JSON list of C-alpha atoms in Angstrom, two decimals:
[
{"chain": "F", "resi": 30, "resn": "MET", "atom": "CA", "xyz": [139.95, 36.85, 133.37]},
{"chain": "F", "resi": 31, "resn": "LEU", "atom": "CA", "xyz": [138.22, 37.83, 130.14]},
{"chain": "F", "resi": 32, "resn": "GLY", "atom": "CA", "xyz": [135.74, 40.56, 129.84]},
{"chain": "F", "resi": 33, "resn": "THR", "atom": "CA", "xyz": [132.21, 40.24, 128.82]},
{"chain": "F", "resi": 34, "resn": "PRO", "atom": "CA", "xyz": [131.55, 42.32, 125.65]},
{"chain": "F", "resi": 35, "resn": "PRO", "atom": "CA", "xyz": [129.55, 45.63, 126.09]},
{"chain": "F", "resi": 36, "resn": "THR", "atom": "CA", "xyz": [125.88, 45.07, 125.45]},
{"chain": "F", "resi": 37, "resn": "SER", "atom": "CA", "xyz": [123.57, 47.83, 123.66]},
{"chain": "F", "resi": 38, "resn": "THR", "atom": "CA", "xyz": [120.98, 49.63, 125.65]},
{"chain": "F", "resi": 39, "resn": "THR", "atom": "CA", "xyz": [119.49, 51.29, 122.96]},
{"chain": "F", "resi": 40, "resn": "PRO", "atom": "CA", "xyz": [116.18, 49.14, 121.58]},
{"chain": "F", "resi": 41, "resn": "THR", "atom": "CA", "xyz": [115.82, 48.75, 117.93]},
{"chain": "F", "resi": 42, "resn": "THR", "atom": "CA", "xyz": [112.18, 49.34, 116.88]},
{"chain": "F", "resi": 43, "resn": "PRO", "atom": "CA", "xyz": [111.11, 47.61, 113.64]},
{"chain": "F", "resi": 44, "resn": "PRO", "atom": "CA", "xyz": [109.42, 50.35, 111.11]},
{"chain": "F", "resi": 45, "resn": "SER", "atom": "CA", "xyz": [105.92, 50.35, 111.52]},
{"chain": "F", "resi": 46, "resn": "GLY", "atom": "CA", "xyz": [103.97, 49.84, 108.03]},
{"chain": "F", "resi": 47, "resn": "ARG", "atom": "CA", "xyz": [101.06, 51.39, 106.40]},
{"chain": "F", "resi": 48, "resn": "VAL", "atom": "CA", "xyz": [97.85, 49.17, 107.43]},
{"chain": "F", "resi": 49, "resn": "PHE", "atom": "CA", "xyz": [94.66, 48.65, 105.34]},
{"chain": "F", "resi": 50, "resn": "GLU", "atom": "CA", "xyz": [91.68, 47.02, 107.56]},
{"chain": "F", "resi": 51, "resn": "ASN", "atom": "CA", "xyz": [88.17, 45.98, 106.96]},
{"chain": "F", "resi": 52, "resn": "THR", "atom": "CA", "xyz": [86.21, 45.58, 110.04]},
{"chain": "F", "resi": 53, "resn": "THR", "atom": "CA", "xyz": [82.92, 44.64, 108.36]},
{"chain": "F", "resi": 54, "resn": "ASP", "atom": "CA", "xyz": [81.32, 41.33, 109.34]},
{"chain": "F", "resi": 55, "resn": "VAL", "atom": "CA", "xyz": [80.95, 38.89, 106.35]},
{"chain": "F", "resi": 56, "resn": "GLN", "atom": "CA", "xyz": [79.23, 35.70, 106.87]},
{"chain": "F", "resi": 57, "resn": "ILE", "atom": "CA", "xyz": [80.61, 32.77, 105.61]},
{"chain": "F", "resi": 58, "resn": "PRO", "atom": "CA", "xyz": [77.81, 30.00, 104.25]},
{"chain": "F", "resi": 59, "resn": "ASP", "atom": "CA", "xyz": [77.88, 26.74, 105.81]},
{"chain": "F", "resi": 60, "resn": "ALA", "atom": "CA", "xyz": [79.42, 24.37, 102.96]},
{"chain": "F", "resi": 61, "resn": "GLY", "atom": "CA", "xyz": [78.80, 27.16, 100.58]},
{"chain": "F", "resi": 62, "resn": "ALA", "atom": "CA", "xyz": [80.35, 29.29, 98.10]},
{"chain": "F", "resi": 63, "resn": "ALA", "atom": "CA", "xyz": [83.76, 31.42, 99.06]},
{"chain": "F", "resi": 64, "resn": "VAL", "atom": "CA", "xyz": [82.98, 34.93, 100.51]},
{"chain": "F", "resi": 65, "resn": "THR", "atom": "CA", "xyz": [84.99, 37.66, 99.86]},
{"chain": "F", "resi": 66, "resn": "SER", "atom": "CA", "xyz": [85.91, 40.67, 101.92]},
{"chain": "F", "resi": 67, "resn": "ALA", "atom": "CA", "xyz": [87.98, 43.98, 100.42]},
{"chain": "F", "resi": 68, "resn": "VAL", "atom": "CA", "xyz": [90.15, 46.65, 101.39]},
{"chain": "F", "resi": 69, "resn": "THR", "atom": "CA", "xyz": [91.46, 49.34, 98.94]},
{"chain": "F", "resi": 70, "resn": "VAL", "atom": "CA", "xyz": [95.35, 49.77, 99.12]},
{"chain": "F", "resi": 71, "resn": "THR", "atom": "CA", "xyz": [96.33, 53.59, 97.97]},
{"chain": "F", "resi": 72, "resn": "GLY", "atom": "CA", "xyz": [99.37, 55.81, 98.38]},
{"chain": "F", "resi": 73, "resn": "ILE", "atom": "CA", "xyz": [102.18, 53.30, 98.47]},
{"chain": "F", "resi": 74, "resn": "SER", "atom": "CA", "xyz": [104.30, 53.54, 95.16]},
{"chain": "F", "resi": 75, "resn": "GLY", "atom": "CA", "xyz": [105.63, 50.35, 93.23]},
{"chain": "F", "resi": 76, "resn": "ASN", "atom": "CA", "xyz": [105.10, 46.73, 94.36]},
{"chain": "F", "resi": 77, "resn": "ALA", "atom": "CA", "xyz": [103.97, 45.05, 97.86]},
{"chain": "F", "resi": 78, "resn": "PRO", "atom": "CA", "xyz": [106.65, 43.66, 99.82]},
{"chain": "F", "resi": 79, "resn": "ALA", "atom": "CA", "xyz": [108.09, 40.36, 100.13]},
{"chain": "F", "resi": 80, "resn": "THR", "atom": "CA", "xyz": [107.16, 40.34, 103.54]},
{"chain": "F", "resi": 81, "resn": "LEU", "atom": "CA", "xyz": [103.66, 41.60, 103.39]},
{"chain": "F", "resi": 82, "resn": "LYS", "atom": "CA", "xyz": [101.59, 40.88, 106.45]},
{"chain": "F", "resi": 83, "resn": "VAL", "atom": "CA", "xyz": [98.23, 39.56, 106.88]},
{"chain": "F", "resi": 84, "resn": "ASP", "atom": "CA", "xyz": [96.38, 39.53, 110.11]},
{"chain": "F", "resi": 85, "resn": "VAL", "atom": "CA", "xyz": [92.94, 37.61, 110.01]},
{"chain": "F", "resi": 86, "resn": "ASP", "atom": "CA", "xyz": [90.42, 37.29, 112.77]},
{"chain": "F", "resi": 87, "resn": "ILE", "atom": "CA", "xyz": [87.61, 34.95, 111.72]},
{"chain": "F", "resi": 88, "resn": "LYS", "atom": "CA", "xyz": [84.89, 33.70, 114.07]},
{"chain": "F", "resi": 89, "resn": "HIS", "atom": "CA", "xyz": [83.80, 30.03, 113.25]},
{"chain": "F", "resi": 90, "resn": "THR", "atom": "CA", "xyz": [82.83, 26.84, 115.28]},
{"chain": "F", "resi": 91, "resn": "TYR", "atom": "CA", "xyz": [85.24, 24.66, 113.45]},
{"chain": "F", "resi": 92, "resn": "ARG", "atom": "CA", "xyz": [88.34, 26.41, 111.73]},
{"chain": "F", "resi": 93, "resn": "GLY", "atom": "CA", "xyz": [89.34, 22.95, 110.10]},
{"chain": "F", "resi": 94, "resn": "ASP", "atom": "CA", "xyz": [86.48, 23.57, 107.53]},
{"chain": "F", "resi": 95, "resn": "LEU", "atom": "CA", "xyz": [87.88, 26.69, 106.24]},
{"chain": "F", "resi": 96, "resn": "VAL", "atom": "CA", "xyz": [89.97, 27.27, 103.14]},
{"chain": "F", "resi": 97, "resn": "ILE", "atom": "CA", "xyz": [91.32, 31.08, 103.45]},
{"chain": "F", "resi": 98, "resn": "ASP", "atom": "CA", "xyz": [93.34, 33.04, 99.95]},
{"chain": "F", "resi": 99, "resn": "LEU", "atom": "CA", "xyz": [94.64, 36.62, 99.80]},
{"chain": "F", "resi": 100, "resn": "VAL", "atom": "CA", "xyz": [93.30, 37.81, 96.27]},
{"chain": "F", "resi": 101, "resn": "ALA", "atom": "CA", "xyz": [95.91, 40.31, 94.89]},
{"chain": "F", "resi": 102, "resn": "PRO", "atom": "CA", "xyz": [94.58, 43.18, 92.54]},
{"chain": "F", "resi": 103, "resn": "ASP", "atom": "CA", "xyz": [95.40, 41.25, 89.45]},
{"chain": "F", "resi": 104, "resn": "GLY", "atom": "CA", "xyz": [93.61, 38.39, 90.91]},
{"chain": "F", "resi": 105, "resn": "SER", "atom": "CA", "xyz": [96.76, 36.23, 91.65]},
{"chain": "F", "resi": 106, "resn": "THR", "atom": "CA", "xyz": [95.73, 34.01, 94.75]},
{"chain": "F", "resi": 107, "resn": "TYR", "atom": "CA", "xyz": [97.89, 33.26, 97.75]},
{"chain": "F", "resi": 108, "resn": "ARG", "atom": "CA", "xyz": [96.94, 30.51, 99.84]},
{"chain": "F", "resi": 109, "resn": "LEU", "atom": "CA", "xyz": [97.02, 31.34, 103.59]},
{"chain": "F", "resi": 110, "resn": "LYS", "atom": "CA", "xyz": [95.20, 28.28, 104.91]},
{"chain": "F", "resi": 111, "resn": "ASN", "atom": "CA", "xyz": [94.23, 25.03, 103.57]},
{"chain": "F", "resi": 112, "resn": "SER", "atom": "CA", "xyz": [90.94, 22.99, 105.19]},
{"chain": "F", "resi": 113, "resn": "SER", "atom": "CA", "xyz": [91.99, 20.16, 107.80]},
{"chain": "F", "resi": 114, "resn": "THR", "atom": "CA", "xyz": [89.60, 17.40, 109.11]},
{"chain": "F", "resi": 115, "resn": "SER", "atom": "CA", "xyz": [91.97, 17.22, 112.26]},
{"chain": "F", "resi": 116, "resn": "ASP", "atom": "CA", "xyz": [91.74, 20.88, 113.16]},
{"chain": "F", "resi": 117, "resn": "SER", "atom": "CA", "xyz": [88.44, 21.12, 115.39]},
{"chain": "F", "resi": 118, "resn": "ALA", "atom": "CA", "xyz": [89.43, 24.49, 117.36]},
{"chain": "F", "resi": 119, "resn": "ASP", "atom": "CA", "xyz": [87.38, 27.49, 117.12]},
{"chain": "F", "resi": 120, "resn": "ASN", "atom": "CA", "xyz": [88.29, 30.63, 115.32]},
{"chain": "F", "resi": 121, "resn": "VAL", "atom": "CA", "xyz": [91.26, 31.72, 112.94]},
{"chain": "F", "resi": 122, "resn": "LEU", "atom": "CA", "xyz": [93.10, 34.56, 115.02]},
{"chain": "F", "resi": 123, "resn": "ALA", "atom": "CA", "xyz": [96.34, 34.64, 112.62]},
{"chain": "F", "resi": 124, "resn": "THR", "atom": "CA", "xyz": [99.05, 36.57, 110.88]},
{"chain": "F", "resi": 125, "resn": "TYR", "atom": "CA", "xyz": [100.33, 35.19, 107.49]},
{"chain": "F", "resi": 126, "resn": "PRO", "atom": "CA", "xyz": [103.39, 36.40, 105.94]},
{"chain": "F", "resi": 127, "resn": "VAL", "atom": "CA", "xyz": [103.19, 36.72, 102.29]},
{"chain": "F", "resi": 128, "resn": "ASN", "atom": "CA", "xyz": [105.58, 37.15, 99.40]},
{"chain": "F", "resi": 129, "resn": "ALA", "atom": "CA", "xyz": [103.74, 39.80, 97.22]},
{"chain": "F", "resi": 130, "resn": "SER", "atom": "CA", "xyz": [106.71, 41.43, 96.06]},
{"chain": "F", "resi": 131, "resn": "SER", "atom": "CA", "xyz": [105.65, 40.57, 92.47]},
{"chain": "F", "resi": 132, "resn": "GLU", "atom": "CA", "xyz": [102.25, 42.32, 93.06]},
{"chain": "F", "resi": 133, "resn": "VAL", "atom": "CA", "xyz": [101.36, 46.01, 92.55]},
{"chain": "F", "resi": 134, "resn": "ALA", "atom": "CA", "xyz": [100.77, 47.66, 96.07]},
{"chain": "F", "resi": 135, "resn": "ASN", "atom": "CA", "xyz": [97.80, 49.90, 95.18]},
{"chain": "F", "resi": 136, "resn": "GLY", "atom": "CA", "xyz": [94.42, 48.53, 94.33]},
{"chain": "F", "resi": 137, "resn": "LYS", "atom": "CA", "xyz": [91.53, 46.27, 95.82]},
{"chain": "F", "resi": 138, "resn": "TRP", "atom": "CA", "xyz": [92.68, 43.34, 97.72]},
{"chain": "F", "resi": 139, "resn": "GLN", "atom": "CA", "xyz": [90.59, 40.59, 99.20]},
{"chain": "F", "resi": 140, "resn": "LEU", "atom": "CA", "xyz": [90.43, 37.94, 101.61]},
{"chain": "F", "resi": 141, "resn": "ARG", "atom": "CA", "xyz": [88.59, 34.96, 100.00]},
{"chain": "F", "resi": 142, "resn": "VAL", "atom": "CA", "xyz": [87.04, 32.29, 102.59]},
{"chain": "F", "resi": 143, "resn": "GLN", "atom": "CA", "xyz": [85.17, 29.19, 101.90]},
{"chain": "F", "resi": 144, "resn": "ASP", "atom": "CA", "xyz": [83.73, 26.81, 104.35]},
{"chain": "F", "resi": 145, "resn": "THR", "atom": "CA", "xyz": [84.57, 23.05, 103.02]},
{"chain": "F", "resi": 146, "resn": "TYR", "atom": "CA", "xyz": [82.34, 21.24, 105.22]},
{"chain": "F", "resi": 147, "resn": "ARG", "atom": "CA", "xyz": [78.80, 21.13, 106.88]},
{"chain": "F", "resi": 148, "resn": "GLN", "atom": "CA", "xyz": [77.44, 21.50, 110.43]},
{"chain": "F", "resi": 149, "resn": "ASP", "atom": "CA", "xyz": [79.67, 24.72, 111.81]},
{"chain": "F", "resi": 150, "resn": "THR", "atom": "CA", "xyz": [79.28, 28.07, 110.76]},
{"chain": "F", "resi": 151, "resn": "GLY", "atom": "CA", "xyz": [81.02, 31.49, 111.27]},
{"chain": "F", "resi": 152, "resn": "TYR", "atom": "CA", "xyz": [81.82, 34.90, 109.75]},
{"chain": "F", "resi": 153, "resn": "ILE", "atom": "CA", "xyz": [84.92, 37.11, 109.02]},
{"chain": "F", "resi": 154, "resn": "ASP", "atom": "CA", "xyz": [85.26, 39.63, 111.76]},
{"chain": "F", "resi": 155, "resn": "SER", "atom": "CA", "xyz": [88.27, 41.67, 110.76]},
{"chain": "F", "resi": 156, "resn": "TRP", "atom": "CA", "xyz": [91.57, 41.50, 108.80]},
{"chain": "F", "resi": 157, "resn": "LYS", "atom": "CA", "xyz": [93.83, 43.67, 107.60]},
{"chain": "F", "resi": 158, "resn": "LEU", "atom": "CA", "xyz": [97.26, 44.21, 105.30]},
{"chain": "F", "resi": 159, "resn": "THR", "atom": "CA", "xyz": [100.15, 45.77, 106.85]},
{"chain": "F", "resi": 160, "resn": "PHE", "atom": "CA", "xyz": [102.99, 46.97, 104.11]}
]
């Protein structure tokens, strides 16, 4: 009878990254211009990681209306979510991975949100970057 290979009992914990968060509510105008919410990243040398984590908490009565972008300090944009006429659920509570390794980490990062359709409203509740 063959033996079962030993299993490790030592848990592996991923390293925790530095978090930069904005919890100030920003109203999103119905079918209006894009709005932004910013965080200023400081104290991180070099570029952002290839595994930058963007956590988004947006309260909205029809999340399919929303287009969401991450704007890097140099103005480069990373699409996090496209609008979708078939996504009628409430709210966006999601984590988006972004390969931002070509971007300098320090500086003003922005979450840009635009409501592209009429009749439903909402606001950015909070968002954060984890390096």
